[in-house]
Coordinates of C-alpha atoms (C1' of nucleotides) in Angstrom, one line a residue:
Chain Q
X1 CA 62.5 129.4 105.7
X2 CA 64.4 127.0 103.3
X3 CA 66.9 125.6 106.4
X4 CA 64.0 124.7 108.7
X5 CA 62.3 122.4 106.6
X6 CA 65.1 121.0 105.3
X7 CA 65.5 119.9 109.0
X8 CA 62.4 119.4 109.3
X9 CA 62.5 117.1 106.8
X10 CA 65.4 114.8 108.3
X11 CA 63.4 114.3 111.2
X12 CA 60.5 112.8 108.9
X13 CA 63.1 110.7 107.2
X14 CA 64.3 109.3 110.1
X15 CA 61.2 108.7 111.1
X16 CA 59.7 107.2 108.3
X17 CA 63.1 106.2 106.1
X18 CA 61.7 106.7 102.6
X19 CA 59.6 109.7 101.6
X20 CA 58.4 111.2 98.3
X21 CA 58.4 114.2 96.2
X22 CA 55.0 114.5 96.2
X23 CA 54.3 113.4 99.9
X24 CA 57.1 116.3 100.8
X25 CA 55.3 118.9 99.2
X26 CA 52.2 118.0 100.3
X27 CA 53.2 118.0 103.6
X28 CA 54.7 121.0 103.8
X29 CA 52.7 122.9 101.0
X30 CA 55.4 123.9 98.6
X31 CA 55.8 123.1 95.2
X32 CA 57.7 119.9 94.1
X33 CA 60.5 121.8 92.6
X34 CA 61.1 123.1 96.2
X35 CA 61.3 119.8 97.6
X36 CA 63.4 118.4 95.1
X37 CA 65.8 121.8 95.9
X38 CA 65.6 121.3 99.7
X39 CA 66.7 117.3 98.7
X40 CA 69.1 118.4 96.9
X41 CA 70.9 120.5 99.5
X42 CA 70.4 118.3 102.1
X43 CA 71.9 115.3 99.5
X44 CA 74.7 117.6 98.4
X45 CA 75.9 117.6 102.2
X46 CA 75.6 114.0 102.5
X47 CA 72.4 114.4 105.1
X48 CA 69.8 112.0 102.7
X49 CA 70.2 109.7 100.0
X50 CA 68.2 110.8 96.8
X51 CA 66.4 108.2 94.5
X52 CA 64.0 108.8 92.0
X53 CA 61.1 110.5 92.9
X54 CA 62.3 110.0 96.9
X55 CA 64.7 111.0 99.8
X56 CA 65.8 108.0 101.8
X57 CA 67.5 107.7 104.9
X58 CA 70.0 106.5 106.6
X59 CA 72.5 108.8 104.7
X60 CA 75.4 106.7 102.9
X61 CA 77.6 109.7 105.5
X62 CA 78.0 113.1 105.9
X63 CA 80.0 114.8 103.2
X64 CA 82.7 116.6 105.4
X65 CA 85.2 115.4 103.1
X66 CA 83.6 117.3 100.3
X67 CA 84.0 120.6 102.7
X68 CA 87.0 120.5 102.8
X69 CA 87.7 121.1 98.9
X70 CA 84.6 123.7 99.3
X71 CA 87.3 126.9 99.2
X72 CA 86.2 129.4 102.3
X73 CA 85.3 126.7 104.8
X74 CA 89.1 125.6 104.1
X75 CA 90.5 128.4 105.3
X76 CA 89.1 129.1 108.7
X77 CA 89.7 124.9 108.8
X78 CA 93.1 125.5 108.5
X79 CA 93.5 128.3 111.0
X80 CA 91.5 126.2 113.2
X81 CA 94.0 123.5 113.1
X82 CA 97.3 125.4 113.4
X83 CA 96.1 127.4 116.4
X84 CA 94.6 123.9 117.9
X85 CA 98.0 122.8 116.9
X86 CA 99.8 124.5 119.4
X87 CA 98.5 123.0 122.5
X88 CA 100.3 119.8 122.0
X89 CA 103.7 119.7 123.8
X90 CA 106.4 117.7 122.9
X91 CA 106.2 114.2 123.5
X92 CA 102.5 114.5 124.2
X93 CA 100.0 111.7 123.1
X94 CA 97.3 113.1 121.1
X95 CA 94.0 111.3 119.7
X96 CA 92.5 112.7 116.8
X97 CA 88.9 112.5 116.1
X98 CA 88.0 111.5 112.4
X99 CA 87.1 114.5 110.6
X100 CA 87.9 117.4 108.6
X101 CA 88.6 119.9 111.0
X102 CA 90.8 117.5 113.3
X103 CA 92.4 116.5 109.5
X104 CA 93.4 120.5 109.6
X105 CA 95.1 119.7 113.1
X106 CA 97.2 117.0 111.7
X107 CA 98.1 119.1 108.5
X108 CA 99.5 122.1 111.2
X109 CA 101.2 119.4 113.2
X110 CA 104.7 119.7 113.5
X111 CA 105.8 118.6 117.3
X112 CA 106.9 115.4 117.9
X113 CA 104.5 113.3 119.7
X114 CA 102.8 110.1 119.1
X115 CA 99.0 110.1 117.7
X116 CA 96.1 107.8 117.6
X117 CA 93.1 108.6 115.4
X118 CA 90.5 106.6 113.5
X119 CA 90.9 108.7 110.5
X120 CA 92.5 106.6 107.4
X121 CA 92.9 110.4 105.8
X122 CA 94.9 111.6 109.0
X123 CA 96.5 108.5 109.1
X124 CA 97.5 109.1 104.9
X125 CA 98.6 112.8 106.2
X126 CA 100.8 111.8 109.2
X127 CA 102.1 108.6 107.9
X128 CA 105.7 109.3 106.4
X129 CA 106.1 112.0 108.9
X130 CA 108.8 110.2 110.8
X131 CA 108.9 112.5 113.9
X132 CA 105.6 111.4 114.6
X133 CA 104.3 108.0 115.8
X134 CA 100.7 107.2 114.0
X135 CA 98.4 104.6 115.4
X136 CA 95.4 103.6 113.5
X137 CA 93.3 102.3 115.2
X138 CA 90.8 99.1 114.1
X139 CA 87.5 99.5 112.8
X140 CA 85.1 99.2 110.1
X141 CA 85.9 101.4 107.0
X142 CA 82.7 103.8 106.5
X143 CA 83.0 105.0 103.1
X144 CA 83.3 108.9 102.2
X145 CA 84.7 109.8 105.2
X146 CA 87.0 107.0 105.6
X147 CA 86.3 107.0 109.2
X148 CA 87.1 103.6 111.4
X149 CA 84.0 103.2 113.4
X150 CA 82.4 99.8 115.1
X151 CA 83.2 97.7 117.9
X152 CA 86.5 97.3 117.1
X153 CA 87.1 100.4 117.4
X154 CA 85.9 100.6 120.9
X155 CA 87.6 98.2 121.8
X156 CA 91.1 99.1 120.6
X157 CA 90.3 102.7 121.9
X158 CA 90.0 101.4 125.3
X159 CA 93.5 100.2 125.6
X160 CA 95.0 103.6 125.7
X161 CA 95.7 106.2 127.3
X162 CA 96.0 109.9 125.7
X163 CA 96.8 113.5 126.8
X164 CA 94.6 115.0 124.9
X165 CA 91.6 114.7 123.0
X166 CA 90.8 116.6 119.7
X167 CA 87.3 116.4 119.4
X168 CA 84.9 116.7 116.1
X169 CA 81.1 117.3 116.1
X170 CA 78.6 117.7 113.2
X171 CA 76.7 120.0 116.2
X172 CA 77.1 122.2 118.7
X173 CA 75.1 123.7 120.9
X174 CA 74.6 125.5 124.3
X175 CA 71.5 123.4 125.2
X176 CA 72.4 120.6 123.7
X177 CA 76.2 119.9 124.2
X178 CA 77.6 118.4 121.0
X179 CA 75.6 116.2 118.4
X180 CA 76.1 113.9 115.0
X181 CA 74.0 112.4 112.6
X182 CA 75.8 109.2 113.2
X183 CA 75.6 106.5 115.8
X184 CA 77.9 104.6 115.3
X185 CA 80.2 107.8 115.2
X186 CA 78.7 108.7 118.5
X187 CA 79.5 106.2 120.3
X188 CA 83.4 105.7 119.3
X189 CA 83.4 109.6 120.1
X190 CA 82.1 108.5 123.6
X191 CA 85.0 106.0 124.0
X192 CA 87.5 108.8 123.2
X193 CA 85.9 111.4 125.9
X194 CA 86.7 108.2 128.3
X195 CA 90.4 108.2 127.5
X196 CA 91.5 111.4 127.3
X197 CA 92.8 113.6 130.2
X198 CA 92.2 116.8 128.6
X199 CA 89.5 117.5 125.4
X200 CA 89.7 120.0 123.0
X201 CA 86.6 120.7 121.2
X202 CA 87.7 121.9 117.5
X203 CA 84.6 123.3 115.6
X204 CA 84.2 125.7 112.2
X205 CA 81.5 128.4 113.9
X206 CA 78.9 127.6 111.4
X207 CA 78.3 124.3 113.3
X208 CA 77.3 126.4 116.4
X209 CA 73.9 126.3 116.9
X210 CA 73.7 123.3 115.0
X211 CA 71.8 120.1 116.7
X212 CA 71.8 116.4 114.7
X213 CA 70.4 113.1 116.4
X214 CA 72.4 112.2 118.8
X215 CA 74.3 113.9 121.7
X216 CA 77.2 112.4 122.3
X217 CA 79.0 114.7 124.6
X218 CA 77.8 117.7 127.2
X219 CA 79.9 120.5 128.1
X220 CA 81.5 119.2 131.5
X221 CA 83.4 117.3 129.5
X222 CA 85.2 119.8 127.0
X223 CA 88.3 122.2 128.9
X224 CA 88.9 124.1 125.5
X225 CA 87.1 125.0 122.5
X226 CA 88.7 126.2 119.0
X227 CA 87.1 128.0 116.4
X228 CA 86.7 131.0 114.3
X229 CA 85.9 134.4 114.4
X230 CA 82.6 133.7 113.2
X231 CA 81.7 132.8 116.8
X232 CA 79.2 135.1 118.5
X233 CA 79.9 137.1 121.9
X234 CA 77.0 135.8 123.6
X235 CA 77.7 132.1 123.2
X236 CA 81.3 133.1 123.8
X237 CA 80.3 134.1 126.9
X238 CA 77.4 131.5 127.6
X239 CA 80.4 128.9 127.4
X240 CA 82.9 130.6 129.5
X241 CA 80.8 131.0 132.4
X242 CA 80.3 126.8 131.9
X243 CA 83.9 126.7 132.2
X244 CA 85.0 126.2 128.5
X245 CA 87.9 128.0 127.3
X246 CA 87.4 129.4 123.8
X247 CA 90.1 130.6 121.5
X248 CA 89.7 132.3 117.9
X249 CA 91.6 131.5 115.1
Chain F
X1 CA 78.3 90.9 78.0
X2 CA 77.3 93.6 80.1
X3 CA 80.0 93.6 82.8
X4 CA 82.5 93.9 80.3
X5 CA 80.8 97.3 79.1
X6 CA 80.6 98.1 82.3
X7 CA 84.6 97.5 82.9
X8 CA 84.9 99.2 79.5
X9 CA 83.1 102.5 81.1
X10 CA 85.0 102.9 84.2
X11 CA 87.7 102.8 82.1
X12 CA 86.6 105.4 79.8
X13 CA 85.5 107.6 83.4
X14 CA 88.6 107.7 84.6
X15 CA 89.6 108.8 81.7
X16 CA 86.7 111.9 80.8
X17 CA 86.0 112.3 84.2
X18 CA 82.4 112.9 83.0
X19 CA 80.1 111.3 80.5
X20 CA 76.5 111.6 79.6
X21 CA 74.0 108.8 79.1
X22 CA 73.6 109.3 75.8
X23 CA 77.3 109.5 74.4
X24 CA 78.1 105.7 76.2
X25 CA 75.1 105.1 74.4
X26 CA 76.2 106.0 70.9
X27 CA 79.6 104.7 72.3
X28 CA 78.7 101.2 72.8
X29 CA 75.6 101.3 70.2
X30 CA 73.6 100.2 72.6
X31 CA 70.2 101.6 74.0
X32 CA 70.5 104.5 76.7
X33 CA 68.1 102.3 78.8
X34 CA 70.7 99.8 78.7
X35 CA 73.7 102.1 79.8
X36 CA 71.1 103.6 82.4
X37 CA 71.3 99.9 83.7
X38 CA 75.2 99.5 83.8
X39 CA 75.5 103.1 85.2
X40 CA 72.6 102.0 88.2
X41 CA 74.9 98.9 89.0
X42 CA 78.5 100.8 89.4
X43 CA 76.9 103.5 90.9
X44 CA 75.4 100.7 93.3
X45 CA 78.6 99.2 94.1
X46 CA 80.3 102.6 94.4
X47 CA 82.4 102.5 91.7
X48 CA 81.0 105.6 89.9
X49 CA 78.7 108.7 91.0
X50 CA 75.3 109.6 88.8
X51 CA 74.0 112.7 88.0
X52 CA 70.7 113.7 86.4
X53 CA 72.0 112.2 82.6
X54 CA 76.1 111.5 83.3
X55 CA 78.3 109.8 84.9
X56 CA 81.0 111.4 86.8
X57 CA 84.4 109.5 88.1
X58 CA 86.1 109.3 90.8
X59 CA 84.2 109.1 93.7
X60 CA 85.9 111.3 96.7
X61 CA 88.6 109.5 97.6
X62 CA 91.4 111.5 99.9
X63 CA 94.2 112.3 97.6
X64 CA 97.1 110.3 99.6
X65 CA 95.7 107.3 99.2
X66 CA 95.1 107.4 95.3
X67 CA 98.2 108.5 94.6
X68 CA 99.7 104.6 95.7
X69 CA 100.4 103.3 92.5
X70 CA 101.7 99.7 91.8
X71 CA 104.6 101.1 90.1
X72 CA 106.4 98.7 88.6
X73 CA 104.7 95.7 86.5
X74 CA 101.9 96.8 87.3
X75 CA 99.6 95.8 83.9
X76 CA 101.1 92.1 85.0
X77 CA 100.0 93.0 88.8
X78 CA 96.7 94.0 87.6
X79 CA 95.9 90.7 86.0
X80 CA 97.2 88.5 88.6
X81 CA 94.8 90.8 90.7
X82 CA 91.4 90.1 88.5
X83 CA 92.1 86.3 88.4
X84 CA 93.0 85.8 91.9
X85 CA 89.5 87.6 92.6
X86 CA 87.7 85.2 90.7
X87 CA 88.7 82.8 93.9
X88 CA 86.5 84.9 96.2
X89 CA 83.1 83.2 96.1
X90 CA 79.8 85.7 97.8
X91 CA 80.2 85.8 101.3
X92 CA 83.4 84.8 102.4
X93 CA 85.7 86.4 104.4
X94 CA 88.6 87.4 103.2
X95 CA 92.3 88.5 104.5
X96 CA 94.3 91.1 102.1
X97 CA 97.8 91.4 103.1
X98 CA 99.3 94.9 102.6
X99 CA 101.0 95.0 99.4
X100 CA 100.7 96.1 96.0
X101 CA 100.1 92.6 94.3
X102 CA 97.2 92.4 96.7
X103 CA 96.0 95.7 95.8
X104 CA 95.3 94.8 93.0
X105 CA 93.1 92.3 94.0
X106 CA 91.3 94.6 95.9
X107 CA 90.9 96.7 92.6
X108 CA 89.5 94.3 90.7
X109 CA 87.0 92.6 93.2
X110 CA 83.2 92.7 93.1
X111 CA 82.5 90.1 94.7
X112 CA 79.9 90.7 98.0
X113 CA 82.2 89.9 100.9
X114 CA 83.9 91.0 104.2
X115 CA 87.5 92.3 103.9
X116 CA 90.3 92.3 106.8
X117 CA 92.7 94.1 105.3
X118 CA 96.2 95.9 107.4
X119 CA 96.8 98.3 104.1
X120 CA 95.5 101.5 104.2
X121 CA 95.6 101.9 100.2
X122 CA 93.4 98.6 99.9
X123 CA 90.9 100.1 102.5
X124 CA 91.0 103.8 100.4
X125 CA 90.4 101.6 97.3
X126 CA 87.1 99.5 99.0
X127 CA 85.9 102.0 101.5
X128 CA 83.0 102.9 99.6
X129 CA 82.1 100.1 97.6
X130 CA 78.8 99.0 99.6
X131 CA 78.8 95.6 98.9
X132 CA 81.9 95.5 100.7
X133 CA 82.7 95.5 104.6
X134 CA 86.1 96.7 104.9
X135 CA 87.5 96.3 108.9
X136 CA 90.7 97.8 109.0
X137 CA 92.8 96.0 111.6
X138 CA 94.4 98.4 113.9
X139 CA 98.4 99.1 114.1
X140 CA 101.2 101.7 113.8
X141 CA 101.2 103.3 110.4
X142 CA 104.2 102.2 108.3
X143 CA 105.5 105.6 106.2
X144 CA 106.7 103.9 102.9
X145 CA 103.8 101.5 101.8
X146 CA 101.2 102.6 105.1
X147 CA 100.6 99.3 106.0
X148 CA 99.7 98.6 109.4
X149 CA 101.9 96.6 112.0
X150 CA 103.1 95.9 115.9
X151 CA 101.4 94.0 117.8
X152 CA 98.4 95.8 117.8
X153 CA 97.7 94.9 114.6
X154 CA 98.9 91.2 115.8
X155 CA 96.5 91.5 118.6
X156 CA 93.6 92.5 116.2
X157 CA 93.8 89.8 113.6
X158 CA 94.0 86.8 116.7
X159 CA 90.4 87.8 116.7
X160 CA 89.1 86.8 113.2
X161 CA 88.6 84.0 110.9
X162 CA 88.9 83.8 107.5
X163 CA 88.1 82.0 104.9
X164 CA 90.9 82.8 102.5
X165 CA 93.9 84.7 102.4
X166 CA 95.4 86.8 100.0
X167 CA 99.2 87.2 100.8
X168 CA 102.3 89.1 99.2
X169 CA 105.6 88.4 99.9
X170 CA 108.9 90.5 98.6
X171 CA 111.0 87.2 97.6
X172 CA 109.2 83.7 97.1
X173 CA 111.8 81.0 96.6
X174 CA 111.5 76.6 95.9
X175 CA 113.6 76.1 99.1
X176 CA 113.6 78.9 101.2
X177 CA 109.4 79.5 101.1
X178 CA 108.2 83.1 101.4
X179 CA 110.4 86.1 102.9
X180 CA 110.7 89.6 103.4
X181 CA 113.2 92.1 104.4
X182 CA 111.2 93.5 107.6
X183 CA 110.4 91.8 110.4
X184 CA 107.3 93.6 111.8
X185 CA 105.7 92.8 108.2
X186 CA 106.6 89.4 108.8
X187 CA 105.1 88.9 112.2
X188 CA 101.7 90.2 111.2
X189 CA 101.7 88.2 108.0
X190 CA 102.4 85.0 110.1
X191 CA 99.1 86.3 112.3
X192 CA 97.4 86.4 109.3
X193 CA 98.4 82.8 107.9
X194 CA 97.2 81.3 111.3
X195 CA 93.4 82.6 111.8
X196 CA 92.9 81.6 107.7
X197 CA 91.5 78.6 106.8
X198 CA 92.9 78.9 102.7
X199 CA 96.3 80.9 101.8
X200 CA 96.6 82.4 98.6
X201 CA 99.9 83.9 97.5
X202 CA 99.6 86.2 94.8
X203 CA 103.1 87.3 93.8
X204 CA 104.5 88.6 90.2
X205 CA 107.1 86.6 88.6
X206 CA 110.0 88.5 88.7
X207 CA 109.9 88.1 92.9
X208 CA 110.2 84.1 92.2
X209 CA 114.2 82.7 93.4
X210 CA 114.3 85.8 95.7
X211 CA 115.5 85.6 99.1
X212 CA 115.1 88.2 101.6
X213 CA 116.7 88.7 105.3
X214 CA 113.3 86.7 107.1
X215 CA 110.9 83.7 106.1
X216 CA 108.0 83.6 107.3
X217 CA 106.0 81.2 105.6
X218 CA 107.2 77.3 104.2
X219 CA 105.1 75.8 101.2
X220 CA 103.3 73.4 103.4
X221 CA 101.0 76.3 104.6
X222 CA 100.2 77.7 100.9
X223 CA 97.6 76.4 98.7
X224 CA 97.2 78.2 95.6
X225 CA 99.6 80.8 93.6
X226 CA 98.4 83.5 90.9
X227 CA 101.8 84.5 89.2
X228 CA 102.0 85.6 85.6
X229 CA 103.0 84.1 82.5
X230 CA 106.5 84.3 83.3
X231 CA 107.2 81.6 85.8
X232 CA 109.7 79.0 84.6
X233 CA 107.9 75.4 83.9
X234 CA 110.4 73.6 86.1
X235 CA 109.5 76.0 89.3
X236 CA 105.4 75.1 88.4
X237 CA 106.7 71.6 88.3
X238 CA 108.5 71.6 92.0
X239 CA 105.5 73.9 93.4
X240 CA 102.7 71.3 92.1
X241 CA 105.0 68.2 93.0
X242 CA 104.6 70.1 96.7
X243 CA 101.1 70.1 96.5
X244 CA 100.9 74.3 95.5
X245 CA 98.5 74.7 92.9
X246 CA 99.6 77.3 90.5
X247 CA 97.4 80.0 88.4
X248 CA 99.0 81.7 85.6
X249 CA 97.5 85.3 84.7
Chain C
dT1 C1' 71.7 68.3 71.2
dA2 C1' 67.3 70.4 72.4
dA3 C1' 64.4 72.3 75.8
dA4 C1' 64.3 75.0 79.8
dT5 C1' 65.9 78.8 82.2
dA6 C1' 68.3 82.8 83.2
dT7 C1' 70.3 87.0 81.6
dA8 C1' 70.7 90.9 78.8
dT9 C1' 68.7 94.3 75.8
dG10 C1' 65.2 97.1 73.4
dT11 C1' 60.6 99.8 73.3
dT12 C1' 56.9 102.3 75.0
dT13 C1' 54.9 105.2 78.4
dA14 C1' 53.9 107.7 82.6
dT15 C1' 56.5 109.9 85.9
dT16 C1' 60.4 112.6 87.6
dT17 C1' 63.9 115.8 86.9
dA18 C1' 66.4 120.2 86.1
dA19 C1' 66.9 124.4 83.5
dA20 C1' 65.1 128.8 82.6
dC21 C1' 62.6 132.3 83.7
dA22 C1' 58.9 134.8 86.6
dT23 C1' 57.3 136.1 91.0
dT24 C1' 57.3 136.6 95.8
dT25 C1' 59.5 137.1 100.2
dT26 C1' 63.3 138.2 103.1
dT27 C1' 67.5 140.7 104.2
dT28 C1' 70.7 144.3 103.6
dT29 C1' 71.9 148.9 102.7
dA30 C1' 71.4 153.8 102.1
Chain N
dT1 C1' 61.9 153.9 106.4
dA2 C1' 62.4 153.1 101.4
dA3 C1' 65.2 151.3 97.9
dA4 C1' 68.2 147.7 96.4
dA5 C1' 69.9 143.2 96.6
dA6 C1' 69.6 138.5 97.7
dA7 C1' 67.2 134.4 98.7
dA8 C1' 63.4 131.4 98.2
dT9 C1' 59.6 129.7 95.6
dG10 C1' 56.6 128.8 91.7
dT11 C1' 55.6 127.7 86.6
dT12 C1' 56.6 126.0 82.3
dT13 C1' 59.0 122.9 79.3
dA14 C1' 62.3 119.8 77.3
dA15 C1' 65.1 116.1 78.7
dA16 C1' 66.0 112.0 81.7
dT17 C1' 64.3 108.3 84.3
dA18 C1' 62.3 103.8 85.7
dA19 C1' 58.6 100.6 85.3
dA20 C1' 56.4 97.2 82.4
dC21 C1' 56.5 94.4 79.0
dA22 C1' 58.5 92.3 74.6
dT23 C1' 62.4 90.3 72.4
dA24 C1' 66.8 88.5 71.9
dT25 C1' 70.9 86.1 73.6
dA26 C1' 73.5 83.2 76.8
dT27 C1' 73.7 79.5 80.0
dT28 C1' 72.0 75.4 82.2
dT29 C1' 69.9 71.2 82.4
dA30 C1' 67.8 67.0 80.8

DNA sequence: TAAATATATGTTTATTTAAACATTTTTTTA
DNA sequence: TAAAAAAATGTTTAAATAAACATATATTTA
């Protein structure tokens, strides 16, 4: 199948950082149009970088952005973050993670409370809301998602102290709690989970199942997940008896 | 010269949203290999995207942030933007202060350096130029302009050194120095003027023999001013007589 | 100013690409 | 299960690309 060796061939790419055509299809006995597809895809979602004639990673970032204005995805997104939405009481304060999902949250926000995110979109979204207090935090600008990642970040993270947590993840999976492609992601995720009394996993269902490079977070941690309909009963299940409360938008 | 065809064809981007190879080609009567060069280059600094023969503007930027337009005077805020960037030399470090004269500095710089900036729109405008580092400081999101400020954003910039400073002001006057009508903008801008080694103040003419409810800067800390064309001889006069070196756009 | 050097551009060519269509494989539906 | 539909893959071909080299045009430097 098409998806496995397109994950298949991030692995390689991390592993090696530069690959081409012709050593792709080789490897994996396809043709070189096949390869340059798989690329492509993998490109299109912001997973490689494409040159001529090669994949290359690190990735410039993942293209969650680009989601967002992808129609269907939009939807459940949105539903997502209105029903998230209504877990936050009056005069809570809230950290969002960066990302498009968590951006849906702060679209469906309307309770007054004060919020602290290292989103720069978020940030645009809630800014001139004057009901609600937005902190940015610090950080280094990481182009296309316009997250604020780095030590900085850390660093300013660790001064506070938040209600709740709304949580992103590129991955997520029984086994293997929740992943990104990112490091430096990863690890400002990590100093969130630290300062948050209560987490809030929010997560479009395709993402289930998903596993990326690094885990950044196992399932002890999360009290609530929120996604969509598209979630299947077993997992549902699977997660409940570990204690995670799921709700469908 | 080549960069100016390359100026010409961001301009010409933004303004098809989409052009092929061969079109700039005829366009500019140049080769198509030459174009393919230019196109290489922007795409390298992130100023365009490439596809298999075109070109295609904008990259994703969120919405929010490129709607923050200069509004007024803003051909005369432009310029005083591209010559104040020819002060940046490769590798410095530089401070933007929020503001939309210094936005458009950011617009018009290409120079390889690190960028401290406390505006969101300046940090949507670099994000994803690669050549540039763009840190963010931290602070609480300001709803009109979404600059940052408080004293986290105080407590941020304590941290760095720079090597020059780019700063706005709302009214710059002979006697009174430079001022502005709100006081949190004031207290991070006076941060900003102690962790830089070189102050820059980049304000349009009209803004000159203003006076606004707080100073926070005297003459004696200023080196340099980028106005436009419009600044009265006998102010250029005092400023030089006060050691100010002025730059007319 | 002239020579030296760097930068920009053009030309040729082998390689890479994507579109279009054909074929195979997988998945869905009846 | 068989038929229909969808997805993945392969093949051919015209167009696009980048490398290598040649030539022209600025920019320094002596």
């Amino acid at each position: 199948m098409s998806s496995e060796r397109q994950d298949e061939i991030q692995w390689l790419l991390q592993e090696h950082g530069n690959l081409t055509v012709t050593e792709l299809a080789k490897r994996f006995n396809v043709s070189e149009m096949t390869i340059r597809r798989d690329l492509k895809n993998l490109a299109a979602l912001g997973l490689i970088q494409r040159e001529h004639g090669r994949a290359i990673y690190p990735p410039v970032l993942p293209t969650e952005i680009l989601m967002m204005s992808m129609g269907e995805a939009e939807r459940e997104k949105s539903r997502i973050g209105h029903l998230a939405a209504t877990l936050i009481t009056e005069g809570d304060s809230v950290i969002l993670d960066a990302g498009t999902t968590t951006l849906g949250v702060a679209q469906a926000l309307t309770t007054k409370c004060t919020v602290i995110t290292n989103s720069i979109p978020i940030a645009g979204v809630l800014g001139n809301r004057n009901e609600i207090t937005v902190l940015l935090t610090g950080g280094e600008v990481q182009g296309k998602n316009f997250a604020l990642v780095g030590p900085l970040t850390r660093s300013v993270l660790k001064g506070f102290n938040a209600d709740k947590l709304f949580l992103g993840a590129t991955g997520v999976a029984i086994e293997r709690g929740l992943s990104t492609a990112n490091m430096l992601e990863s690890e400002v995720k990590q100093e969130m989970l630290k300062v948050a009394k209560e987490v809030i996993l929010v997560a479009h269902s395709a993402k289930i199942g998903q596993i990326y490079f690094h885990t950044f977070a196992r399932w002890d941690s999360i009290q609530t997940l929120v996604t969509d309909s598209g979630l299947e009963e077993e997992i549902r299940d699977k997660l409940n008896s570990m204690g995670v409360k799921v709700l469908l938008a």
